[in-house]
XYZ file of C-alpha atoms in Angstrom:
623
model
C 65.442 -51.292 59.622
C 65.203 -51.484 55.678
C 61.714 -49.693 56.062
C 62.764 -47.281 58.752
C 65.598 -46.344 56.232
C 63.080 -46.147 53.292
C 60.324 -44.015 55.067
C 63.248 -41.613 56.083
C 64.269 -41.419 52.547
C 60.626 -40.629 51.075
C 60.369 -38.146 54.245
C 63.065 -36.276 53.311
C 62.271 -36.105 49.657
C 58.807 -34.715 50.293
C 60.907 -32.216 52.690
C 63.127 -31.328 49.600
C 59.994 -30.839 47.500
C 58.214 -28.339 49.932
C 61.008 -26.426 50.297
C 61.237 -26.367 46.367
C 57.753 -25.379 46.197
C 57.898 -23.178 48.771
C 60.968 -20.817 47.197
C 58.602 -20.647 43.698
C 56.012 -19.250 45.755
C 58.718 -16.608 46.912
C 61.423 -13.999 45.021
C 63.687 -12.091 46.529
C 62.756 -9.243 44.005
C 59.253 -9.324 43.680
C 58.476 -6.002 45.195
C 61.101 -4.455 43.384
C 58.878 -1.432 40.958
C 61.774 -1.196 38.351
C 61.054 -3.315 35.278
C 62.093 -3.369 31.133
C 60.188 -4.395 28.341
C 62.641 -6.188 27.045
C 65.307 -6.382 29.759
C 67.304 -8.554 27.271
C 69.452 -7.059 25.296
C 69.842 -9.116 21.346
C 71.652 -6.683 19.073
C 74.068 -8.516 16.681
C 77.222 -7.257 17.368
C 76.766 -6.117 20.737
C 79.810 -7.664 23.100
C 76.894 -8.410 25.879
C 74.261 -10.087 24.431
C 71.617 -10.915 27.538
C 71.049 -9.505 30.472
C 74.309 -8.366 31.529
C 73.273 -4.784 31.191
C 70.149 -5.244 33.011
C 71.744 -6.446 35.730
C 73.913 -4.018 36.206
C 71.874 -1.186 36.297
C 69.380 -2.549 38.659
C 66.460 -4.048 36.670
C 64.646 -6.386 38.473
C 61.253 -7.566 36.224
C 61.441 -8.149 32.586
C 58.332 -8.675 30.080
C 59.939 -10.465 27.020
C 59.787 -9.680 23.641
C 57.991 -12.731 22.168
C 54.866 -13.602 24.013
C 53.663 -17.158 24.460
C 51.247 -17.800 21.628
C 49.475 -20.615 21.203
C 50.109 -20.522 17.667
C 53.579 -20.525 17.686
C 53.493 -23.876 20.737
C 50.883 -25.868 18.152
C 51.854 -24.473 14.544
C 49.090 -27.476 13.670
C 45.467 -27.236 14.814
C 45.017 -31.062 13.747
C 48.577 -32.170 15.374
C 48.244 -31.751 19.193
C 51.652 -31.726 20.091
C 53.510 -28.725 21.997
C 57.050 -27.215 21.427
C 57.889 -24.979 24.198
C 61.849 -25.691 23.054
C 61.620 -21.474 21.909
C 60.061 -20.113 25.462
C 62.369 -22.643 27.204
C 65.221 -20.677 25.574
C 63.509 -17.615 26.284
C 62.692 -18.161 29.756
C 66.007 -20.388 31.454
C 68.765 -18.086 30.729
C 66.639 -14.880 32.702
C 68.806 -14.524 35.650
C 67.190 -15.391 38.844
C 68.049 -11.586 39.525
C 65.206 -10.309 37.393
C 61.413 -11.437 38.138
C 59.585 -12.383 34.912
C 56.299 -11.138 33.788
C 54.797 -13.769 30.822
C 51.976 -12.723 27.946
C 49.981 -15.137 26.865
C 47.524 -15.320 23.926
C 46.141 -17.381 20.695
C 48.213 -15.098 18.659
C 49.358 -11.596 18.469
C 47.722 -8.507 16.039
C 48.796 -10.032 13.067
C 46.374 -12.472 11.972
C 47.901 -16.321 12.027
C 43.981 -18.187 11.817
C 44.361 -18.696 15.259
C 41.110 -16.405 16.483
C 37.704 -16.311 14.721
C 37.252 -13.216 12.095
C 36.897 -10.127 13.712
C 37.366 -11.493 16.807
C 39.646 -11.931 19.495
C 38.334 -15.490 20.413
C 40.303 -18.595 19.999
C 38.887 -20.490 16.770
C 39.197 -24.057 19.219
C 38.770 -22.982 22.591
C 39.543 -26.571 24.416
C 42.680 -26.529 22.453
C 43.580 -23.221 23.895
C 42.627 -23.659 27.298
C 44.922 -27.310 27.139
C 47.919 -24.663 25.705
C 47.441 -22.189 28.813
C 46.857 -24.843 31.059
C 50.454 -26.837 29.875
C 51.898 -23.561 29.724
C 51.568 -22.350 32.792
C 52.164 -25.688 34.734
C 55.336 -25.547 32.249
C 57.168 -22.538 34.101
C 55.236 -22.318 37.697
C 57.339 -24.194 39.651
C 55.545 -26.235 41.871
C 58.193 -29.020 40.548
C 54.934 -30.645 38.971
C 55.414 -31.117 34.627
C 57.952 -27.783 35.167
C 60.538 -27.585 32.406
C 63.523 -29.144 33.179
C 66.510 -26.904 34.923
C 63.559 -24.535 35.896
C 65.198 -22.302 38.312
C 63.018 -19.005 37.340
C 59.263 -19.375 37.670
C 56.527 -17.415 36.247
C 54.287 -16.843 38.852
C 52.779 -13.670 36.995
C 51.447 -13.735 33.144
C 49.094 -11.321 31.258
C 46.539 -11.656 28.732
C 47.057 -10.213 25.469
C 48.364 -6.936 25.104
C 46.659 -3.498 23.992
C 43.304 -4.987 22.864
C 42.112 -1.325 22.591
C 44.295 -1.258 19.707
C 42.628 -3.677 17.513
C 38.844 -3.970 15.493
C 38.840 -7.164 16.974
C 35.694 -8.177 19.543
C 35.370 -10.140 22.577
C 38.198 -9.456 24.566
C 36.747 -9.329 27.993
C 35.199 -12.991 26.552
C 39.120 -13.603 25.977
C 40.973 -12.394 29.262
C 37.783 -14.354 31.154
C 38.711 -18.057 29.430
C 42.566 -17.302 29.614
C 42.422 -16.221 33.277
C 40.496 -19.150 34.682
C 42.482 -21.711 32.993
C 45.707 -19.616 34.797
C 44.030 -20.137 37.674
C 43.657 -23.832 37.382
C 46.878 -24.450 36.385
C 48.122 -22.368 39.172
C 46.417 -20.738 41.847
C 49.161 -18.707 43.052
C 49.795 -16.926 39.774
C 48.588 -13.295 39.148
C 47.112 -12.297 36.281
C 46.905 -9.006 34.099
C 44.337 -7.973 31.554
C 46.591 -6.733 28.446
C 47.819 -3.140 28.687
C 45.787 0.042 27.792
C 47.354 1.929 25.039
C 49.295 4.384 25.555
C 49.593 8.419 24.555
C 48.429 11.597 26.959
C 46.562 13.288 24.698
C 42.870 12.181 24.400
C 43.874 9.189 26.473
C 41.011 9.418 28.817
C 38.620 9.488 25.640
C 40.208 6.621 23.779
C 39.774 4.331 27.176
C 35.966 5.114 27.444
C 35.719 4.444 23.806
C 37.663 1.189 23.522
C 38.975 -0.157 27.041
C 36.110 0.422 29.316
C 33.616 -1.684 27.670
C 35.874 -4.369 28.876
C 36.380 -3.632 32.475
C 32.578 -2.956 32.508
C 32.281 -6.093 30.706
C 34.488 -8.178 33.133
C 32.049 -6.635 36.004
C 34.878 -6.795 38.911
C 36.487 -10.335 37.759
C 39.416 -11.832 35.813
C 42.094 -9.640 36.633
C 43.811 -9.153 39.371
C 46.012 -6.390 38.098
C 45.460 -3.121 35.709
C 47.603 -2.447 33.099
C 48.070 1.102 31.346
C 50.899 2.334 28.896
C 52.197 5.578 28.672
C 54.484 7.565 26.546
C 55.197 10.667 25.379
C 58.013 13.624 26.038
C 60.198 15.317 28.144
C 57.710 18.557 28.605
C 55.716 17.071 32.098
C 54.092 14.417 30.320
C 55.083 11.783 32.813
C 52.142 13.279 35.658
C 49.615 10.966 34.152
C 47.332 13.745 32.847
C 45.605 13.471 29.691
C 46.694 16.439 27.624
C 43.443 17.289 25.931
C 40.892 16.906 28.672
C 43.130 17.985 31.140
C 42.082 15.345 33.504
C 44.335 12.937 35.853
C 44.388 9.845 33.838
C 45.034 7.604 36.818
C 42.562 8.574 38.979
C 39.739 8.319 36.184
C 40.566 4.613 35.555
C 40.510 3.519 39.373
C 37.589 5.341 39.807
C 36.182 3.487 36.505
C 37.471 -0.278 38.062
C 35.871 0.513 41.729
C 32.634 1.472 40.022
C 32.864 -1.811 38.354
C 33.109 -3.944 41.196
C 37.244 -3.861 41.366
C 38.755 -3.358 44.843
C 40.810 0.512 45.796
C 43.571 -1.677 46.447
C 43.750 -3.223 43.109
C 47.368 -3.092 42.200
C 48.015 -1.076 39.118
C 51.163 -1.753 36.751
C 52.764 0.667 33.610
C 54.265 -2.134 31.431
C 54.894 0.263 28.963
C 56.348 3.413 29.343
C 58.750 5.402 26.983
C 61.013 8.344 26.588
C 63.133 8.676 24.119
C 66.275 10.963 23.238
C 66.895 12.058 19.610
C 64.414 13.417 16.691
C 62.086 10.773 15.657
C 60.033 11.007 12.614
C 55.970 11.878 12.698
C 53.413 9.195 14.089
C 50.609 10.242 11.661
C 49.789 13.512 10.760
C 48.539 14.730 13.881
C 52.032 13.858 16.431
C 55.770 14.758 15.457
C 57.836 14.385 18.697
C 60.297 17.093 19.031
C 63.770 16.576 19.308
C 65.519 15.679 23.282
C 68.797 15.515 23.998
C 69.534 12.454 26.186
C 70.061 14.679 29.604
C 65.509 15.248 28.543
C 65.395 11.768 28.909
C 67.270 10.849 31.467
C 65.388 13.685 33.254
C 61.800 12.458 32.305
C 63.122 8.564 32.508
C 63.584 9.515 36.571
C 60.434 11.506 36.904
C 58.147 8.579 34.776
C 59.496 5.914 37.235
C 59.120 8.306 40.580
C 56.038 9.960 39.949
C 53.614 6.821 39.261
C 55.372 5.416 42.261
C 54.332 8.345 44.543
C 50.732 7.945 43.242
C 50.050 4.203 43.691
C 51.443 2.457 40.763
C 53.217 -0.542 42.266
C 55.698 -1.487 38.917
C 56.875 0.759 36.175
C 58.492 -0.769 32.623
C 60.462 0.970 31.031
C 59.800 0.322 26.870
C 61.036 -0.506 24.297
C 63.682 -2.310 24.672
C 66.964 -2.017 26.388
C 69.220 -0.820 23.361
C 67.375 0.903 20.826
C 65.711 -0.135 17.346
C 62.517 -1.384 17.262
C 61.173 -1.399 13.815
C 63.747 0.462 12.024
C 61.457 3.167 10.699
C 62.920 5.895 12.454
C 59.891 6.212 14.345
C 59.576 6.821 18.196
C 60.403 3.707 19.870
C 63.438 3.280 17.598
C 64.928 6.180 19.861
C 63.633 4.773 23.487
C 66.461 2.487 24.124
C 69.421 3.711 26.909
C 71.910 2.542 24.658
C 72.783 3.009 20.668
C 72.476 0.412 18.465
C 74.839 1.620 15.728
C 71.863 2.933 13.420
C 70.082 6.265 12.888
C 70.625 9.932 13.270
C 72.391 10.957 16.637
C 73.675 7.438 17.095
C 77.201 7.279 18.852
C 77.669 3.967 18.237
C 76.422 0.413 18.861
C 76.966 0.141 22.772
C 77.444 3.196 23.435
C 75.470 4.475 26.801
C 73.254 7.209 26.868
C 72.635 9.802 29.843
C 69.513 7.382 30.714
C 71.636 4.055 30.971
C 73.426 5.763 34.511
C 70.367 7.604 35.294
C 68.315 4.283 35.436
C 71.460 2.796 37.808
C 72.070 5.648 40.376
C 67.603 5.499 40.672
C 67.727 1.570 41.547
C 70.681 2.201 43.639
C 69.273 5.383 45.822
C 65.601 4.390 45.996
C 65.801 0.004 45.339
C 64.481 -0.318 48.898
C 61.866 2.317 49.012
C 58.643 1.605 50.717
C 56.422 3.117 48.581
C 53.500 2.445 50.144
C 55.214 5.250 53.338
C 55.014 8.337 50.192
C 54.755 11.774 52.064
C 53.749 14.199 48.761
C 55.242 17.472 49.609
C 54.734 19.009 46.777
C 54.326 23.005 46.253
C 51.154 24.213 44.539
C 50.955 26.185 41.745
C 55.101 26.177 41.587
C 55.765 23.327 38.834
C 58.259 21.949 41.787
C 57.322 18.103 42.703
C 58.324 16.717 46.326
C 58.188 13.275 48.019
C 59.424 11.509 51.105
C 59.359 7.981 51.181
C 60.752 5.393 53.854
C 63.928 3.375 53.022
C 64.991 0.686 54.794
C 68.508 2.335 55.400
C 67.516 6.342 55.873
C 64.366 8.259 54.238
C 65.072 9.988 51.096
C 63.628 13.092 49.706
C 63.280 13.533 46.112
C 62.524 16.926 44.430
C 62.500 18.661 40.712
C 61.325 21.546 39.142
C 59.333 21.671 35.756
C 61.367 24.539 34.959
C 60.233 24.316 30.720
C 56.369 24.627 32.134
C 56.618 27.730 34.370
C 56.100 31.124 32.490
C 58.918 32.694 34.308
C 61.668 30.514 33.178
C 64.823 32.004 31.270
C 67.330 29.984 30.154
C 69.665 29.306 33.039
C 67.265 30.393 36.080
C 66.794 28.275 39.039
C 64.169 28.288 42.067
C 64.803 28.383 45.339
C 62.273 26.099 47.536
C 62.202 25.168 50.897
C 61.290 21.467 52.308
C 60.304 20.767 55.265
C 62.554 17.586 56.527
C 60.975 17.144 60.070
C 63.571 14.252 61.676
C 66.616 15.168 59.467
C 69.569 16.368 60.531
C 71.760 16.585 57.410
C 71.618 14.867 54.316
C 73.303 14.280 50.875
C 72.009 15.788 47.472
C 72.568 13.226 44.777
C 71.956 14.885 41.522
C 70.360 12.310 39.188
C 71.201 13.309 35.880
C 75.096 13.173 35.086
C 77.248 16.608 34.322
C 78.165 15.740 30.881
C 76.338 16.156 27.386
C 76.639 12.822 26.732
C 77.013 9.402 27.536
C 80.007 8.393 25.866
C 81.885 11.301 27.985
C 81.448 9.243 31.143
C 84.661 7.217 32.209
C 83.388 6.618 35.755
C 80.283 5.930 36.263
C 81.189 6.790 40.361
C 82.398 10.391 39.986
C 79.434 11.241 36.770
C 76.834 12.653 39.197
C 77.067 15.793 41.286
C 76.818 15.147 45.095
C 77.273 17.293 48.239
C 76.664 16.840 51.449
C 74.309 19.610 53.744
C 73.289 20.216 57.434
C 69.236 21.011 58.077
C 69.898 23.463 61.168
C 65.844 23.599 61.617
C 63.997 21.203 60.433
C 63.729 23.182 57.029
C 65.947 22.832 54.014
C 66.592 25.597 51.806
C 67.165 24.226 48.502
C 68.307 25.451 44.742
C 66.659 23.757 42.075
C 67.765 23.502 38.520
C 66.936 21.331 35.603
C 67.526 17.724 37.217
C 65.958 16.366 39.688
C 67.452 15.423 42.778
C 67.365 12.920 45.893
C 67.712 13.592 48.949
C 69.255 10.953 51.310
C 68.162 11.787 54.977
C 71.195 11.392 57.367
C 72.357 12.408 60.718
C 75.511 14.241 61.491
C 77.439 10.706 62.585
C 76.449 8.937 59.267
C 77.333 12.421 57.840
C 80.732 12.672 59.265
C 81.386 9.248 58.770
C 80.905 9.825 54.893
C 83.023 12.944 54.611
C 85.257 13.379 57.709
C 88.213 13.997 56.017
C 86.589 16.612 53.686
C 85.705 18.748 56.628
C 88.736 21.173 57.310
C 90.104 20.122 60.827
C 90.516 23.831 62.759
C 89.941 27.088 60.939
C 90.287 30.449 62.278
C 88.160 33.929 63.090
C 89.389 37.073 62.019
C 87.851 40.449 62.559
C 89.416 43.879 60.966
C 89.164 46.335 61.611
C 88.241 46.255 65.493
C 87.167 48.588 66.898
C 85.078 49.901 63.267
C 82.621 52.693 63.007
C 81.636 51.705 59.697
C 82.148 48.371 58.525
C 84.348 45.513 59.604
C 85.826 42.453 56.946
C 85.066 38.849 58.371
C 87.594 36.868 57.580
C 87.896 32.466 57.341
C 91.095 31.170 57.740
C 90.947 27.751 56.936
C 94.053 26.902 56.784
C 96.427 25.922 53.613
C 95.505 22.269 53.391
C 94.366 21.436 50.327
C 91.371 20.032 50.495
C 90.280 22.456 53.427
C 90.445 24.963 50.777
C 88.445 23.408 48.154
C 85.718 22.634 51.013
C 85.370 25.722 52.711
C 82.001 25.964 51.683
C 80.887 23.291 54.558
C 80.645 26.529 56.648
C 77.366 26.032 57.901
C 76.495 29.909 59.147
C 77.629 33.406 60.719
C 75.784 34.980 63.193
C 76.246 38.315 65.057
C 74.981 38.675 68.562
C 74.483 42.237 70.968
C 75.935 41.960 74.534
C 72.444 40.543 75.738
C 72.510 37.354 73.254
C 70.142 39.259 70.710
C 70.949 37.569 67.188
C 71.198 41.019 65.258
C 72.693 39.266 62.050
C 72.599 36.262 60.371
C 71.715 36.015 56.666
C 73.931 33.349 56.333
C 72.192 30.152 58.187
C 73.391 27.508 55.378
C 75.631 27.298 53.049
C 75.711 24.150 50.057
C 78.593 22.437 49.796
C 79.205 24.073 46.191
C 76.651 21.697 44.340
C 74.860 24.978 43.507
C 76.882 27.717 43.183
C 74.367 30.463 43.132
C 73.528 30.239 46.671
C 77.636 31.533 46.767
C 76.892 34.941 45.910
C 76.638 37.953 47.340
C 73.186 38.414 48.949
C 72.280 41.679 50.987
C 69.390 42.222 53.471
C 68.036 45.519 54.462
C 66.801 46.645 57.794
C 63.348 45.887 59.076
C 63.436 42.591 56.697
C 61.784 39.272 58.154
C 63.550 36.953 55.538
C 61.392 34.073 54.935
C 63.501 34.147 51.627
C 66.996 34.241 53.351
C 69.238 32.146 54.767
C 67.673 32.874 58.660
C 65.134 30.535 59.461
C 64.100 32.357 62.445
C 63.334 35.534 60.517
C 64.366 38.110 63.394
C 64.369 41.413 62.319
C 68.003 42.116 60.811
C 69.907 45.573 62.079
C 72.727 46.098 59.454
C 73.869 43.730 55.874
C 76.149 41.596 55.546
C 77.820 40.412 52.015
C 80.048 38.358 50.721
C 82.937 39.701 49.905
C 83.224 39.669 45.719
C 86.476 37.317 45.156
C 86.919 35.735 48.127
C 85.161 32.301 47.382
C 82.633 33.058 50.090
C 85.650 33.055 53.261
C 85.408 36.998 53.590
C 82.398 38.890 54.887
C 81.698 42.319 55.247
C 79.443 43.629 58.017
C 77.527 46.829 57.821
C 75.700 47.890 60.935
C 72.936 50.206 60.445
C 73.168 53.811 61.686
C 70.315 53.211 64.625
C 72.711 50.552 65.671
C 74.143 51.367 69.415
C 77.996 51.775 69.788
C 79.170 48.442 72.154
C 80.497 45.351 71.996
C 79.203 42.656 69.773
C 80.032 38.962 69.155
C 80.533 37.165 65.979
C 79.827 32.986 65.614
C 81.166 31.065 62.738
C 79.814 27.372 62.932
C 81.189 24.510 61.005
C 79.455 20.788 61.688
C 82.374 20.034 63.622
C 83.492 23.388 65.126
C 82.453 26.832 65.893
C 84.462 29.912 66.845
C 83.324 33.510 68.623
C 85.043 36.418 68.303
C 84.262 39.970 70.147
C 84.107 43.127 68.120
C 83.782 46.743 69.101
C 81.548 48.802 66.963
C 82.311 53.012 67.120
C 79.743 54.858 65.762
């Protein structure tokens, strides 16, 4: 019995350990794409200090500050003992919330005698092979020599970072030794060769020159994920295209790796990318950013996370650093944080947010469960205006924006109209990503700081007003939409027609009723058509109306005779016998219809729909 009792024991102990190892092998937000370099917030002063921030706006992978050098484990080459007591610091209090992704390397770009001159090489290579070996088995979590309490593995580390940035030789010798001793220590583990600097112009040249040799070097091996930074401004930047050659940055290097050996499907990561708001100083003689306001950056922030998203690029990180200061030199990533640190030109204050710190939260929140691997690109050529559908495990969700500062058209205040085809949709919300204030600090709720309305798609085509921000749109059908604004909808509303009978023009008129928030929504009028006694549609420039979100598409529009208005409101483009306009005033719930003169005398009838109700009226026209 004592034995029975004993193997039961060790049975269920082995259970407990394959379940342990099991749940390292797995987190919850791996796929997540929306990462920080640092997520962790460390300014003194700052109320929360750690990851509090991060949290709450959504970040899910986090590439720490201080890498794991080997250096800084063994400060003596002769004295083979390890102190991970600094990385287990680093590493335990990372919520289980936020995936981590680990660098590891004999030392950084200063020099610390810890690589031979001139060379990126380790001066004792067992000795750094036994550091990444203990390292990694350190903070794996296959429950084998883990640190104790580990709750968070590592399960994805990188080698080095930015080697194209340094003299130094013999990287590809390097990210070769370091990746098979990650290998050994854990097979599971994925491993990326350190990041490829970083600017759009001449970026394409400064990879041939410095970064290729490696990949060409490597010959298909020893990485099983690319790494390339990017940074620059709020002027289009973010699309990944060199700015001196003109050529799609992206694209070159994958064709580059599959030439090499690599796989299409190699994943590739941005570890690095930065906007910034504010006027930073020069980089060198040749670069002086211009100032952005923080709506710029929350604008570009959006578009640098979507766009490499839409292309491929499975994980973007944002850089550097959570709150801003990085060196203190006024230079650009002192200005790339989303909130102030108390110091510079601009500042509002240590902890106060910026535009980006909400923009970052409503993007986790709308598109956190995007598939991106499901991205339709519908995208208009030659019109500056970018367009994607992806799938989302709730409802699909459009997003669209308009490059307003690169088309040659543009005055200040001017937006375009587009149209995008929806197929399935029926309705959806427009969230507006950037908030409607200046600044940060003017934000008191972080729930009523965006612009949102709510639309019906009569067929299959949306007709859409972009400005500045970009938008996303959350696909919907009419019970999800009257579920989510039911009492916003205005419960009867009337039709009235005078004069009638008319020989020249008639006044539409909307009664919605005196109810207060009927009034303020009486722009969910979804259309008013006008009909001949045979069921002809003679009229109808008004198909959709927006919810107010864009207030342009309120005012008075008049079609002529003859027109097929593939610009208007009428999706069907019929040809349209007389104009009807708003009537000036009237907040768009008085209409005035015009017949023209080749119009017959008779009896005509005129539809006002509403999502939830539509009314016809007869009216006799005299001529």
């Amino acid at each position: 019995m004592k034995s029975l009792i004993l193997l039961m024991r060790y049975v269920i102990i082995l259970i407990i350990i394959a379940i342990s190892i099991t749940l390292a092998q797995y987190h919850p937000y791996e796929s997540s794409p929306f990462g920080f370099h640092p997520a962790k917030v460390t300014s003194f002063g700052y109320p929360n200090i750690g990851y509090f921030d991060a949290e709450y706006i959504g970040i899910h992978w986090t590439r720490e500050a201080v890498y794991a050098f080997w250096f800084f484990v063994q400060p003596e080459l002769f004295d083979t003992t390890l102190d991970f007591s600094f990385y287990d610091n680093q590493y335990s209090v990372i919520p289980d919330s936020i995936c981590i992704l680990g660098n590891i390397a004999p030392q950084g770009g200063r020099d610390e005698g810890r690589c031979l001159d001139s060379s990126w090489l380790p001066v004792d290579s067992v000795q750094y092979v036994r550091f990444v070996l203990r390292t990694i088995e350190r903070y794996d979590g296959d429950g084998f020599a883990d640190m104790p309490g580990l709750t968070n593995p590592i399960k994805y580390w990188q080698v080095g970072n930015e080697p194209d940035g340094s003299e130094r030789l013999h990287f590809a010798r390097l990210q070769k030794m370091t990746y098979h001793a990650i290998k050994e220590a854990d097979s599971t583990a994925q491993v990326l060769i350190g990041g490829c600097t970083g600017f759009p112009y001449g970026y394409i040249y400064a990879y041939n020159r410095r970064f290729a040799p490696f990949v060409e070097e490597l010959a298909g091996c020893c990485f099983d994920i690319f790494d390339m930074h990017w940074y620059g401004e709020a002027n289009g930047e973010y699309n990944l295209m060199d700015t001196e050659s003109r050529e799609d940055a992206l694209a070159y290097i994958c064709d580059h790796l599959i030439a090499n050996g690599y796989s299409p499907d190699l994943p590739i990561w941005i570890t690095e990318m930065g906007t910034y708001s504010g006027d930073p100083l020069p980089m060198g003689p040749h670069y002086d950013p211009l100032f952005q306001s923080e709506a710029q950056q929350a604008a570009d922030l959006f578009k640098r996370y979507v766009y490499p998203l839409s292309k491929g690029v499975k994980k973007v990180f944002m850089a550097f650093g959570l709150i801003e200061g990085f060196m203190y030199d006024g230079g650009y990533f002192d200005f790339t944080g989303l909130i102030y640190d108390g110091w510079g030109p601009y500042d509002q204050g240590l902890g106060a947010k910026k535009l980006g710190y909400y923009t970052y939260k409503k993007m986790t929140e709308l598109l956190g469960n995007c598939s991106w691997e499901t991205v339709d690109d519908l995208s208009i050529p030659d019109s500056h205006v970018f367009i994607c559908k992806v799938e989302r495990v709730s409802a699909p969700v459009a997003i669209a924006w308009w490059d307003y500062y690169r088309d040659p058209h543009y005055s200040v205040g001017d937006s375009l109209l587009i149209f995008i085809p929806l197929m399935e949709a029926d309705s959806l919300v427009i969230n507006n990503v950037v908030p409607h204030c200046s600044l940060g600090i003017e934000i008191l709720d972080y729930e009523t700081a965006f612009e949102m309305d709510t639309i019906v798609v009569i067929r299959d085509t949306l007709k859409l007003r972009l400005g500045k921000d970009p938008v996303i749109l959350e696909l919907l059908n009419p019970v999800a939409i009257m579920e989510k604004r039911n009492d916003l909808f205005p419960k009867n509303f009337a039709l009235l027609v005078c004069p009638n009978p008319f020989n020249e023009s008639t006044t539409i008129m909307l009664d919605f009723g005196s109810s207060a928030k009927a009034q303020l929504h009486h722009e969910d009028l979804i259309g008013i058509k006008i009909y001949d006694i045979n069921g002809r549609l003679v009229c109808s420039p008004f198909t959709i109306t927006l919810f107010g979100m864009f207030p342009e598409l309120s005012s008075t529009e008049l079609f002529e005779s003859g027109e097929t208005q593939e610009d208007s409101d009428n999706f069907l483009t019929p040809k349209m016998w007389g104009k009807l306009s708003r009537e000036s005033g009237t907040k768009g719930k008085e209409f005035v219809w015009t017949p023209e003169s080749f119009l017959p005398s008779g009896i005509y009838f005129i539809r006002a729909e509403m999502v939830n109700k539509c009314i016809t009226t007869r009216v006799v026209y005299l001529r």
